[in-house]
Coordinates of C-alpha atoms in Angstrom, one line a residue:
Chain A
M1 CA 30.5 5.0 14.6
T2 CA 30.1 5.0 10.9
L3 CA 28.0 3.5 8.1
A4 CA 30.3 1.5 5.9
A5 CA 30.7 -1.2 3.2
H6 CA 33.4 -3.7 3.9
E7 CA 34.8 -5.4 0.7
V8 CA 31.3 -5.6 -0.7
S9 CA 30.6 -7.5 -3.8
V10 CA 27.2 -7.9 -5.4
T11 CA 26.7 -10.5 -8.2
R12 CA 23.5 -10.9 -10.2
G13 CA 23.5 -14.0 -12.3
S14 CA 26.9 -14.0 -13.9
A15 CA 27.3 -10.3 -13.8
A16 CA 29.5 -8.7 -11.1
L17 CA 27.8 -5.4 -10.4
V18 CA 29.9 -4.3 -7.5
K19 CA 33.4 -5.7 -7.0
S20 CA 35.0 -5.7 -3.5
V21 CA 34.1 -2.1 -2.6
S22 CA 35.0 -0.7 0.8
L23 CA 33.6 2.7 1.6
T24 CA 33.0 4.6 4.8
V25 CA 30.5 7.5 5.6
R26 CA 31.5 9.2 8.8
P27 CA 29.2 11.4 10.9
G28 CA 29.3 15.0 9.6
E29 CA 30.6 14.0 6.2
F30 CA 28.9 14.5 2.8
V31 CA 30.1 11.8 0.4
V32 CA 29.1 11.9 -3.2
V33 CA 29.5 8.9 -5.5
I34 CA 29.9 9.7 -9.2
G35 CA 30.5 7.4 -12.1
P36 CA 29.3 6.4 -15.6
N37 CA 26.0 4.6 -16.2
G38 CA 26.1 1.0 -15.1
A39 CA 29.1 1.5 -12.8
G40 CA 27.2 -0.1 -9.9
K41 CA 26.4 3.1 -8.0
S42 CA 22.7 2.3 -7.3
T43 CA 23.6 -1.3 -6.4
L44 CA 26.2 -0.1 -3.9
L45 CA 23.7 2.3 -2.4
H46 CA 21.1 -0.5 -2.1
A47 CA 23.7 -2.6 -0.3
L48 CA 24.5 0.3 2.1
S49 CA 20.7 0.7 2.7
G50 CA 20.3 -2.9 3.7
A51 CA 17.8 -3.6 0.9
T52 CA 20.3 -5.7 -1.1
R53 CA 22.3 -8.3 0.7
P54 CA 25.9 -8.4 -0.6
T55 CA 27.1 -11.6 -2.3
R56 CA 30.4 -11.2 -0.4
G57 CA 31.5 -8.8 2.3
Y58 CA 29.1 -6.9 4.4
C59 CA 27.8 -3.4 5.3
H60 CA 27.7 -2.2 8.9
L61 CA 26.3 0.6 11.0
D62 CA 28.2 1.4 14.2
G63 CA 30.1 -1.8 13.7
V64 CA 27.0 -4.0 13.6
A65 CA 26.2 -5.7 10.3
L66 CA 23.0 -4.4 8.7
A67 CA 21.5 -7.9 8.6
D68 CA 21.8 -7.9 12.5
W69 CA 19.8 -4.7 12.9
S70 CA 16.0 -5.0 13.3
P71 CA 14.4 -3.3 10.3
A72 CA 12.7 -0.6 12.4
A73 CA 15.8 0.2 14.5
L74 CA 17.8 0.6 11.3
A75 CA 15.1 2.8 9.8
R76 CA 15.3 5.1 12.9
R77 CA 19.0 5.7 12.1
R78 CA 19.1 5.9 8.3
S79 CA 16.7 7.0 5.5
V80 CA 16.8 6.5 1.8
L81 CA 15.6 8.9 -0.9
P82 CA 14.9 6.9 -4.1
Q83 CA 15.4 8.0 -7.7
A84 CA 11.8 8.5 -8.7
P85 CA 9.4 7.4 -6.1
A86 CA 6.0 6.6 -7.6
L87 CA 2.8 7.3 -5.7
G88 CA -0.6 7.4 -7.5
F89 CA -2.9 7.5 -4.6
P90 CA -4.3 10.8 -3.2
L91 CA -2.4 11.1 0.1
T92 CA -1.8 14.6 1.3
V93 CA 1.7 16.0 1.5
S94 CA 1.7 15.9 5.2
E95 CA 0.5 12.3 5.2
V96 CA 3.4 11.3 2.9
V97 CA 5.9 13.1 5.2
A98 CA 4.3 11.5 8.2
L99 CA 5.1 8.0 6.7
G100 CA 8.7 8.9 7.5
R101 CA 7.8 8.7 11.2
S102 CA 6.5 5.0 10.8
P103 CA 9.6 3.4 12.3
H104 CA 9.3 5.6 15.4
A105 CA 5.9 4.1 16.4
G106 CA 6.3 3.3 20.1
H107 CA 9.6 5.2 20.3
A108 CA 8.3 8.8 20.0
D109 CA 5.2 10.5 21.3
Q110 CA 2.8 12.3 19.0
M111 CA 4.3 15.7 19.8
S112 CA 7.8 14.8 18.8
D113 CA 6.5 13.2 15.6
W114 CA 4.6 16.4 15.1
R115 CA 7.7 18.6 15.6
A116 CA 9.8 16.3 13.3
I117 CA 7.2 16.5 10.5
N118 CA 6.9 20.3 10.8
T119 CA 10.7 20.8 10.9
A120 CA 11.0 18.6 7.8
L121 CA 8.2 20.4 5.9
A122 CA 10.0 23.7 6.6
T123 CA 13.5 22.4 5.7
A124 CA 12.2 21.2 2.4
S125 CA 10.3 24.5 2.0
I126 CA 7.0 22.8 1.3
A127 CA 5.1 23.9 4.5
H128 CA 2.7 25.8 2.3
L129 CA 1.8 22.5 0.4
A130 CA 1.1 20.5 3.5
E131 CA -2.6 19.9 2.9
R132 CA -2.3 19.5 -0.9
S133 CA -2.9 16.1 -2.6
Y134 CA 0.4 14.5 -3.7
P135 CA -0.6 13.5 -7.2
E136 CA -1.5 17.1 -8.1
L137 CA 2.1 18.3 -7.5
S138 CA 4.8 19.0 -10.1
G139 CA 7.8 16.7 -10.4
G140 CA 10.0 19.1 -8.4
E141 CA 7.5 19.5 -5.6
R142 CA 7.0 15.7 -5.4
Q143 CA 10.8 15.2 -5.0
R144 CA 10.8 17.8 -2.2
V145 CA 8.0 15.9 -0.5
H146 CA 10.0 12.8 -0.4
L147 CA 13.0 14.8 0.8
A148 CA 10.9 16.0 3.7
R149 CA 9.8 12.4 4.3
V150 CA 13.3 11.1 4.6
L151 CA 14.3 14.1 6.7
A152 CA 11.4 13.5 9.1
Q153 CA 12.5 9.8 9.4
I154 CA 15.9 10.7 10.9
E155 CA 14.9 13.9 12.6
R156 CA 16.3 13.8 16.2
E157 CA 12.9 13.6 18.0
G158 CA 11.6 11.0 20.4
R159 CA 13.2 8.5 22.8
D160 CA 16.1 7.6 20.5
E161 CA 17.3 11.2 20.3
A162 CA 20.7 10.5 21.8
L163 CA 21.4 7.4 19.7
G164 CA 24.3 8.5 17.6
A165 CA 24.5 10.0 14.1
R166 CA 21.8 9.6 11.5
Y167 CA 22.6 8.7 7.9
M168 CA 20.8 9.6 4.7
L169 CA 21.3 7.9 1.3
L170 CA 20.2 9.7 -1.8
D171 CA 20.0 7.9 -5.2
E172 CA 20.3 10.4 -8.0
P173 CA 17.9 12.7 -6.2
T174 CA 18.2 15.5 -8.7
N175 CA 16.6 13.7 -11.6
N176 CA 13.9 15.8 -13.2
L177 CA 14.7 18.8 -11.1
D178 CA 15.5 22.2 -12.5
L179 CA 18.7 24.0 -11.8
S180 CA 17.6 25.9 -8.8
H181 CA 15.8 22.9 -7.2
Q182 CA 18.9 20.7 -7.8
Q183 CA 21.0 23.3 -5.9
R184 CA 18.5 23.5 -3.0
L185 CA 18.2 19.8 -2.6
V186 CA 21.9 19.1 -2.6
A187 CA 22.4 22.1 -0.2
T188 CA 19.9 20.6 2.2
A189 CA 21.8 17.3 2.1
A190 CA 25.1 19.2 2.8
H191 CA 23.4 21.0 5.6
L192 CA 22.4 17.8 7.2
A193 CA 26.0 16.7 7.2
A194 CA 27.1 20.0 8.6
R195 CA 25.0 19.4 11.7
G196 CA 26.7 16.1 12.4
D197 CA 24.9 13.4 10.3
G198 CA 26.4 11.3 7.5
V199 CA 25.1 11.7 3.9
L200 CA 25.9 9.7 0.8
A201 CA 24.5 10.8 -2.5
I202 CA 24.8 9.5 -6.1
L203 CA 24.9 12.5 -8.4
H204 CA 25.4 12.7 -12.2
D205 CA 26.6 16.2 -12.3
P206 CA 30.3 16.3 -11.1
N207 CA 30.2 20.1 -10.7
L208 CA 27.1 20.0 -8.4
A209 CA 28.9 17.2 -6.5
A210 CA 32.2 19.2 -6.2
Q211 CA 30.3 22.3 -5.1
Y212 CA 29.0 20.6 -1.9
A213 CA 30.8 17.3 -1.2
D214 CA 33.4 16.8 1.4
R215 CA 34.6 13.8 -0.5
L216 CA 34.0 12.4 -4.0
V217 CA 34.1 8.7 -4.7
V218 CA 34.4 7.6 -8.4
L219 CA 32.9 4.3 -9.1
A220 CA 33.9 2.6 -12.4
D221 CA 33.0 -0.9 -13.6
G222 CA 31.8 -1.8 -10.1
A223 CA 35.0 -0.8 -8.3
V224 CA 36.3 2.4 -6.6
Y225 CA 38.4 4.2 -9.1
A226 CA 39.2 7.3 -7.0
N227 CA 38.3 8.5 -3.5
G228 CA 39.2 11.9 -2.1
V229 CA 38.5 15.5 -1.8
P230 CA 37.0 17.1 -4.9
E231 CA 40.2 18.8 -5.9
S232 CA 42.0 15.5 -6.1
V233 CA 39.3 13.7 -8.0
L234 CA 38.1 16.2 -10.6
T235 CA 41.2 16.0 -12.7
Q236 CA 41.5 15.9 -16.5
Q237 CA 43.2 12.5 -16.2
I238 CA 40.4 10.9 -14.1
M239 CA 37.6 12.5 -16.1
G240 CA 39.3 11.2 -19.3
E241 CA 39.8 7.7 -18.0
V242 CA 36.5 7.1 -16.3
F243 CA 34.0 9.0 -18.5
D244 CA 36.1 8.9 -21.7
L245 CA 35.6 12.6 -22.0
K246 CA 38.0 15.4 -22.8
T247 CA 37.7 18.1 -20.2
V248 CA 39.2 21.3 -18.8
C249 CA 39.4 21.4 -15.0
L250 CA 39.0 24.9 -13.5
T251 CA 38.4 26.5 -10.1
H252 CA 35.2 28.3 -9.5
P253 CA 36.0 32.0 -9.1
R254 CA 33.6 32.6 -6.3
S255 CA 33.5 29.3 -4.3
G256 CA 37.0 28.1 -4.9
R257 CA 35.7 24.7 -5.7
P258 CA 36.9 22.7 -8.7
Y259 CA 34.6 22.3 -11.7
V260 CA 35.0 20.6 -15.0
L261 CA 34.2 21.9 -18.5
P262 CA 33.8 19.2 -21.2
G263 CA 35.5 19.9 -24.5
Chain B
M1 CA 4.2 30.0 9.8
S2 CA 1.6 29.7 7.0
G3 CA 0.7 26.1 6.2
G4 CA 2.4 23.3 8.0
L5 CA 0.7 20.5 9.8
R6 CA -2.9 21.2 11.1
R7 CA -4.6 19.5 13.9
A8 CA -7.8 17.4 13.9
N9 CA -10.1 18.3 11.0
P10 CA -13.9 18.3 12.0
V11 CA -14.7 16.7 8.7
Y12 CA -12.8 13.6 9.6
S13 CA -13.5 13.5 13.4
F14 CA -17.3 14.3 13.3
V15 CA -19.0 14.7 9.9
A16 CA -17.7 11.6 8.2
P17 CA -18.4 9.1 11.0
C18 CA -22.0 10.6 11.3
V19 CA -22.7 10.4 7.6
A20 CA -21.3 6.8 7.3
G21 CA -23.1 5.6 10.4
G22 CA -26.3 7.3 9.3
L23 CA -26.1 5.6 5.9
W24 CA -25.4 2.3 7.4
L25 CA -28.3 2.6 9.9
V26 CA -30.7 3.6 7.1
A27 CA -29.6 0.7 4.9
V28 CA -30.0 -1.8 7.8
L29 CA -33.5 -0.5 8.8
A30 CA -34.6 -0.6 5.2
G31 CA -33.2 -4.0 4.7
L32 CA -35.0 -5.3 7.7
G33 CA -38.3 -3.4 7.1
V34 CA -39.0 -3.4 3.3
G35 CA -40.6 -6.3 1.6
A36 CA -43.9 -8.2 1.2
V37 CA -44.4 -7.7 5.0
T38 CA -43.6 -4.2 6.0
I39 CA -41.8 -3.8 9.4
A40 CA -41.5 -0.3 10.8
P41 CA -38.3 0.8 12.5
S42 CA -40.2 1.1 15.8
E43 CA -41.3 -2.6 15.5
V44 CA -37.7 -3.6 14.8
L45 CA -36.7 -1.8 18.0
A46 CA -39.6 -3.5 19.9
V47 CA -38.4 -6.9 18.8
V48 CA -34.7 -6.1 19.7
A49 CA -36.0 -4.9 23.1
R50 CA -38.0 -8.0 23.8
I51 CA -34.9 -10.2 23.0
V52 CA -32.8 -8.4 25.5
G53 CA -35.6 -8.6 28.1
L54 CA -37.5 -5.3 27.9
S55 CA -41.1 -5.1 26.8
L56 CA -42.1 -2.3 24.6
A57 CA -45.1 -2.3 22.2
P58 CA -46.3 -5.7 21.2
V59 CA -45.4 -6.9 17.6
A60 CA -47.5 -9.2 15.5
P61 CA -46.1 -12.8 15.4
V62 CA -45.9 -12.8 11.6
Q63 CA -43.8 -9.7 11.5
E64 CA -41.6 -11.0 14.3
T65 CA -41.0 -14.3 12.5
V66 CA -40.3 -12.6 9.2
L67 CA -37.9 -10.2 10.9
L68 CA -36.0 -12.8 12.9
D69 CA -36.0 -15.8 10.6
I70 CA -35.8 -14.2 7.1
R71 CA -34.8 -10.6 7.1
A72 CA -32.3 -10.5 10.0
P73 CA -30.0 -13.3 8.7
R74 CA -30.2 -11.9 5.2
V75 CA -29.2 -8.4 6.4
M76 CA -26.5 -9.9 8.7
L77 CA -25.1 -11.8 5.7
G78 CA -25.1 -8.6 3.7
I79 CA -23.2 -6.8 6.5
A80 CA -20.6 -9.5 6.6
V81 CA -20.2 -10.0 2.8
G82 CA -20.2 -6.3 2.0
A83 CA -17.6 -5.6 4.7
A84 CA -15.4 -8.5 3.7
L85 CA -15.5 -7.6 0.0
A86 CA -14.9 -3.9 0.5
A87 CA -12.1 -4.3 3.0
A88 CA -10.4 -7.0 0.8
G89 CA -10.8 -4.6 -2.2
G90 CA -9.4 -1.7 -0.4
A91 CA -6.4 -3.7 0.9
L92 CA -5.7 -5.4 -2.5
Q93 CA -5.8 -2.0 -4.2
G94 CA -3.2 -0.8 -1.7
L95 CA -1.0 -3.9 -2.0
F96 CA -1.1 -3.8 -5.8
R97 CA -0.7 0.0 -5.7
N98 CA -3.6 0.0 -8.2
P99 CA -7.0 1.5 -7.7
L100 CA -8.5 -0.9 -10.2
A101 CA -7.8 -4.1 -8.2
D102 CA -11.2 -5.6 -7.4
P103 CA -11.5 -9.1 -6.0
G104 CA -13.9 -9.9 -8.9
L105 CA -12.0 -8.2 -11.7
I106 CA -8.7 -9.8 -10.9
G107 CA -10.0 -13.3 -10.5
V108 CA -10.0 -13.8 -6.7
S109 CA -13.8 -14.2 -6.5
T110 CA -14.0 -16.6 -9.4
G111 CA -11.1 -18.6 -8.2
A112 CA -12.9 -18.9 -4.9
A113 CA -16.1 -19.8 -6.7
L114 CA -14.5 -22.5 -8.7
A115 CA -13.1 -24.1 -5.7
A116 CA -16.5 -23.8 -3.9
A117 CA -18.3 -25.2 -6.9
T118 CA -15.9 -28.1 -6.9
A119 CA -16.6 -28.7 -3.3
I120 CA -20.3 -28.7 -3.9
V121 CA -20.1 -31.3 -6.7
A122 CA -17.2 -33.5 -5.5
G123 CA -17.3 -32.7 -1.8
E124 CA -19.7 -35.5 -0.7
G125 CA -16.9 -38.1 -1.0
L126 CA -14.5 -36.0 1.1
I127 CA -17.1 -35.3 3.8
A128 CA -17.9 -39.1 3.9
A129 CA -14.1 -39.8 4.3
L130 CA -13.5 -37.2 7.0
P131 CA -16.2 -37.2 9.6
W132 CA -15.2 -34.0 11.3
L133 CA -15.6 -32.1 8.0
T134 CA -19.0 -30.7 7.5
R135 CA -20.5 -29.2 4.4
G136 CA -20.7 -25.9 6.2
L137 CA -17.0 -26.0 6.9
L138 CA -15.8 -27.6 3.6
I139 CA -17.2 -24.9 1.2
P140 CA -15.7 -21.9 3.1
L141 CA -12.4 -23.7 3.3
A142 CA -12.5 -24.6 -0.4
A143 CA -13.5 -21.0 -1.3
F144 CA -10.6 -19.7 0.8
A145 CA -8.1 -22.0 -0.8
G146 CA -9.3 -21.0 -4.3
G147 CA -9.2 -17.3 -3.5
L148 CA -5.7 -17.6 -2.0
A149 CA -4.5 -19.5 -5.1
A150 CA -6.0 -17.0 -7.5
T151 CA -4.6 -14.0 -5.6
W152 CA -1.1 -15.5 -5.5
V153 CA -1.1 -16.4 -9.2
V154 CA -2.3 -12.9 -10.2
Y155 CA 0.3 -11.4 -7.9
R156 CA 3.1 -13.4 -9.3
I157 CA 2.1 -12.7 -12.9
A158 CA 1.5 -9.0 -12.6
R159 CA 4.5 -8.1 -10.4
R160 CA 7.7 -7.0 -12.1
D161 CA 10.7 -5.5 -10.3
G162 CA 8.7 -4.7 -7.2
H163 CA 5.8 -3.0 -8.8
T164 CA 2.6 -4.2 -10.5
D165 CA 1.6 -3.5 -14.1
V166 CA -2.0 -2.5 -14.4
A167 CA -2.6 -4.0 -17.9
T168 CA -1.0 -7.3 -16.9
L169 CA -3.0 -7.3 -13.6
L170 CA -6.3 -6.9 -15.4
L171 CA -5.4 -9.3 -18.2
A172 CA -4.3 -11.9 -15.7
G173 CA -7.8 -11.4 -14.1
V174 CA -9.5 -11.9 -17.5
A175 CA -7.5 -15.2 -18.0
I176 CA -8.3 -16.5 -14.5
N177 CA -11.9 -15.6 -14.9
A178 CA -12.0 -17.4 -18.2
I179 CA -10.4 -20.5 -16.8
A180 CA -12.5 -20.6 -13.7
G181 CA -15.6 -19.9 -15.8
A182 CA -14.8 -22.9 -18.0
G183 CA -14.3 -25.0 -14.9
I184 CA -17.6 -23.9 -13.4
G185 CA -19.3 -24.6 -16.8
L186 CA -17.8 -28.1 -16.8
L187 CA -19.1 -28.7 -13.2
I188 CA -22.6 -27.4 -14.2
F189 CA -22.5 -29.9 -17.1
V190 CA -21.8 -32.9 -14.8
S191 CA -24.0 -31.8 -11.9
N192 CA -27.4 -33.0 -10.9
D193 CA -30.5 -30.8 -10.3
Q194 CA -29.8 -29.8 -6.8
E195 CA -26.2 -29.1 -7.4
L196 CA -27.1 -27.1 -10.5
R197 CA -29.3 -24.8 -8.5
D198 CA -26.5 -24.3 -6.0
L199 CA -24.1 -23.6 -8.8
N200 CA -26.2 -21.0 -10.5
F201 CA -26.4 -19.3 -7.2
W202 CA -22.6 -19.0 -7.0
T203 CA -22.0 -17.6 -10.4
L204 CA -24.5 -14.8 -10.1
G205 CA -24.2 -14.0 -6.4
S206 CA -27.2 -13.8 -4.0
L207 CA -27.9 -13.1 -0.4
G208 CA -31.1 -15.3 -0.6
G209 CA -31.3 -18.5 1.4
A210 CA -29.5 -17.0 4.4
T211 CA -30.3 -18.9 7.5
W212 CA -28.8 -18.6 10.9
S213 CA -27.5 -22.2 10.8
R214 CA -25.6 -21.6 7.6
L215 CA -24.6 -18.1 8.5
L216 CA -23.2 -18.4 12.1
P217 CA -20.3 -20.9 11.4
A218 CA -19.2 -18.8 8.4
L219 CA -19.4 -15.3 10.0
P220 CA -16.0 -15.4 11.6
F221 CA -14.4 -16.3 8.2
M222 CA -15.6 -13.0 6.9
I223 CA -15.6 -10.6 9.8
A224 CA -12.3 -11.6 11.4
P225 CA -10.1 -11.1 8.3
A226 CA -12.0 -8.0 7.3
L227 CA -11.3 -6.5 10.8
G228 CA -7.8 -8.0 10.7
L229 CA -7.0 -6.1 7.5
T230 CA -7.5 -2.8 9.3
L231 CA -4.5 -3.6 11.5
F232 CA -2.4 -3.4 8.4
A233 CA -3.4 0.2 7.5
R234 CA 0.0 1.7 8.3
R235 CA 1.9 -1.0 6.4
L236 CA -0.4 -0.6 3.4
D237 CA 0.2 3.2 3.5
A238 CA 4.0 2.5 3.4
L239 CA 3.5 0.0 0.6
L240 CA 1.9 2.7 -1.5
L241 CA 5.4 4.2 -1.9
G242 CA 6.7 0.8 -3.2
E243 CA 8.0 -2.3 -1.6
V244 CA 11.6 -1.2 -1.4
E245 CA 10.6 2.1 0.2
A246 CA 8.4 0.3 2.7
G247 CA 11.4 -1.7 3.6
H248 CA 13.5 1.4 4.0
L249 CA 10.8 2.7 6.4
G250 CA 11.5 -0.3 8.6
F251 CA 8.6 -2.6 7.7
A252 CA 9.0 -6.4 7.3
V253 CA 7.6 -6.2 3.8
E254 CA 7.4 -9.9 2.7
R255 CA 5.7 -10.9 5.9
S256 CA 3.2 -8.1 5.7
K257 CA 2.4 -9.0 2.0
R258 CA 1.8 -12.6 3.0
W259 CA -0.6 -11.6 5.7
I260 CA -2.5 -9.1 3.6
V261 CA -2.9 -11.6 0.7
G262 CA -4.0 -14.3 3.2
L263 CA -6.5 -12.1 5.0
A264 CA -8.0 -10.7 1.8
A265 CA -8.3 -14.2 0.3
L266 CA -9.9 -15.5 3.5
A267 CA -12.4 -12.6 3.5
V268 CA -13.3 -13.0 -0.2
G269 CA -13.4 -16.8 0.2
G270 CA -15.8 -16.6 3.1
A271 CA -18.0 -14.1 1.2
V272 CA -18.0 -16.2 -2.0
A273 CA -18.8 -19.4 0.0
L274 CA -22.0 -17.9 1.4
A275 CA -23.1 -15.5 -1.3
G276 CA -21.4 -16.4 -4.5
V277 CA -19.6 -14.0 -6.8
I278 CA -20.7 -10.4 -6.0
G279 CA -18.7 -8.0 -8.2
F280 CA -17.6 -4.4 -7.8
I281 CA -18.4 -3.8 -4.1
G282 CA -14.6 -4.1 -3.6
L283 CA -14.0 -1.6 -6.4
V284 CA -16.6 1.0 -5.9
V285 CA -16.6 1.4 -2.1
P286 CA -12.9 2.0 -1.3
H287 CA -12.7 4.2 -4.3
L288 CA -15.6 6.5 -3.1
V289 CA -14.0 6.6 0.3
R290 CA -10.6 7.6 -1.2
L291 CA -12.2 10.3 -3.3
T292 CA -13.9 11.9 -0.3
L293 CA -11.6 11.2 2.7
G294 CA -8.2 10.6 1.0
A295 CA -6.1 7.5 0.6
R296 CA -4.9 6.8 4.1
H297 CA -5.8 3.2 4.9
G298 CA -6.5 4.1 8.5
R299 CA -9.6 5.7 7.1
V300 CA -10.1 3.8 3.8
L301 CA -10.4 0.4 5.4
P302 CA -12.8 1.2 8.4
Y303 CA -15.1 3.3 6.2
S304 CA -15.1 0.7 3.5
L305 CA -16.2 -1.9 6.1
V306 CA -19.2 0.2 7.1
L307 CA -20.1 1.5 3.7
G308 CA -19.6 -1.8 1.9
S309 CA -22.2 -3.3 4.3
A310 CA -24.6 -0.5 3.6
L311 CA -24.1 -0.6 -0.2
L312 CA -24.6 -4.4 -0.4
I313 CA -27.8 -4.3 1.8
A314 CA -29.2 -1.5 -0.4
A315 CA -28.3 -3.4 -3.6
D316 CA -30.0 -6.5 -2.1
L317 CA -33.1 -4.5 -1.3
V318 CA -33.3 -3.4 -4.9
A319 CA -32.6 -7.0 -6.1
R320 CA -35.5 -8.4 -4.1
T321 CA -38.1 -5.7 -4.7
V322 CA -37.6 -4.5 -8.3
V323 CA -39.2 -7.6 -10.1
L324 CA -41.7 -8.7 -7.4
P325 CA -42.7 -11.4 -6.8
A326 CA -39.5 -12.8 -8.3
E327 CA -36.0 -11.9 -7.1
L328 CA -32.9 -10.8 -9.0
P329 CA -29.5 -12.1 -8.0
V330 CA -27.8 -9.2 -6.2
G331 CA -24.6 -9.7 -8.3
I332 CA -26.6 -8.4 -11.3
V333 CA -27.5 -5.2 -9.3
T334 CA -23.9 -4.6 -8.1
S335 CA -22.6 -5.2 -11.7
C336 CA -25.2 -2.6 -13.0
I337 CA -23.8 -0.1 -10.6
G338 CA -20.1 -1.2 -10.7
G339 CA -19.7 -1.7 -14.5
P340 CA -20.5 1.9 -15.5
F341 CA -18.4 3.1 -12.5
F342 CA -15.5 1.1 -13.7
L343 CA -15.8 2.6 -17.2
W344 CA -16.0 6.1 -15.7
L345 CA -12.8 5.4 -13.8
L346 CA -11.0 4.3 -16.9
M347 CA -12.1 7.3 -18.9
R348 CA -11.2 9.6 -16.0
R349 CA -7.7 8.1 -15.8
R350 CA -7.3 8.5 -19.5
G351 CA -8.3 12.1 -19.2
L352 CA -5.7 12.7 -16.6
G353 CA -3.1 11.0 -18.8
M354 CA -2.6 8.2 -16.3
G355 CA -4.2 5.4 -18.3

């Protein structure tokens, strides 16, 4: 019962963006993918979401290939937070969050949609913005609205409540966020995993990743370079080889998590 | 908990439907009543009552004839065309994720007009060859095909990596309008007198000449797709987030897009076939609805249907009364309203730093 990529390759034109990557996200696990620009992180995430069909290999949820899921049934099980969602029309915050319940039409009554939306608004701490118009919000607030939207999408409400773990994919969700909002967003994702769902996020900041992730995957040049607990991945050797960066690897005095210091 | 989701808002559940319905009723009664022969709302009611078998106060035969044979088909055409243009405009704006997409501005209407004009000038041979094809059927079909082709071309040109570029969209519209304009000019050049009069009518847009026999076969071409578009409200809402995001939400995006483009082209094609190119209804009406009631298509599309009808009937009333005894093409009136509105929108967007 996992969301997984099985020997997935994605080729566009003559460029191999992802090369035979196998990766599994288990229920209750928070996996963070790090890697240099152009390593194929977003392409891999698009393949895991079902939006991109792999050139070779396949992705599957609960052992069923994504291509064999109906789009709506898949959407009830996994949600995707994009990098920088654009929305120029004056929808209110609660209307944007309610879009997350679209795949549940016919599978959840109004009250359970209602509870899901309210829970998501509260979890993303934007309940006070519910009636505000989306285009008037700041960048950080907008990102939290979309977080609430993808949380509402996989909230355990409605008839499919018992249907196995949910999965959330986050594509560099902390872009444009200040330090405190970055922490809160990643903490929310980690919390989702702690309650039994599977979460995979692409992050640029290895320290933020190591602080919350159960497992780090380093992607370099389209292939998995390292895959393991943060302590085994954030090493001077791997940082040097993958990011071409001289670093000192330390342990955070309070959390006990590893962190890297360039220089 | 402060904030959070609130339940039914009386503005949406009561005030807005009453205001929209009231405006629509006023426009329809004025459209039926005002003109060389004045017909009071009570007389309209009396005629309607007589048709359904009740007898109220008697109505003079002149007024009844004017009402039933001249005003009623004209108002009915206004209802259908206004609804079709406004619904198509609202849906295309959602699909393009751009509030400036108007069927006239982006070339859909002129594409349809070029095809309709071609059918007027060259259609006789086709009608002679295919006996089942009547003129009343050929022109709407041609206008639909032209509108569909123009929409598709604009869509392909303006879309890049799953989103549409506003400048490219409008420039593609300018180019299509220029090409179609040249084509219509050429057809005017080779046409005879009767065809010339028909062609003039297309390019400026008019509700004049509406008769029941021309109107009835074409009504479904406008009303059905306009109503059909409202079924896509939820999908259009999701598309506002982007095509990939709509896919993540479980919608079959490619199929929805094809339906929306097809229904919008059908609605605009039907409208152009009967009334020519009437600009800006599809821009102004959905925009005003969005400003007052928000961007949800479940509201934008139904209210655009109603208010598009009302606005076009009102514009037509101005067109046929302002220079008595002559009559302006209604396209001129809507452009007089819509042109400045469009400029205001552009300046407002620049002011917000969104231009």
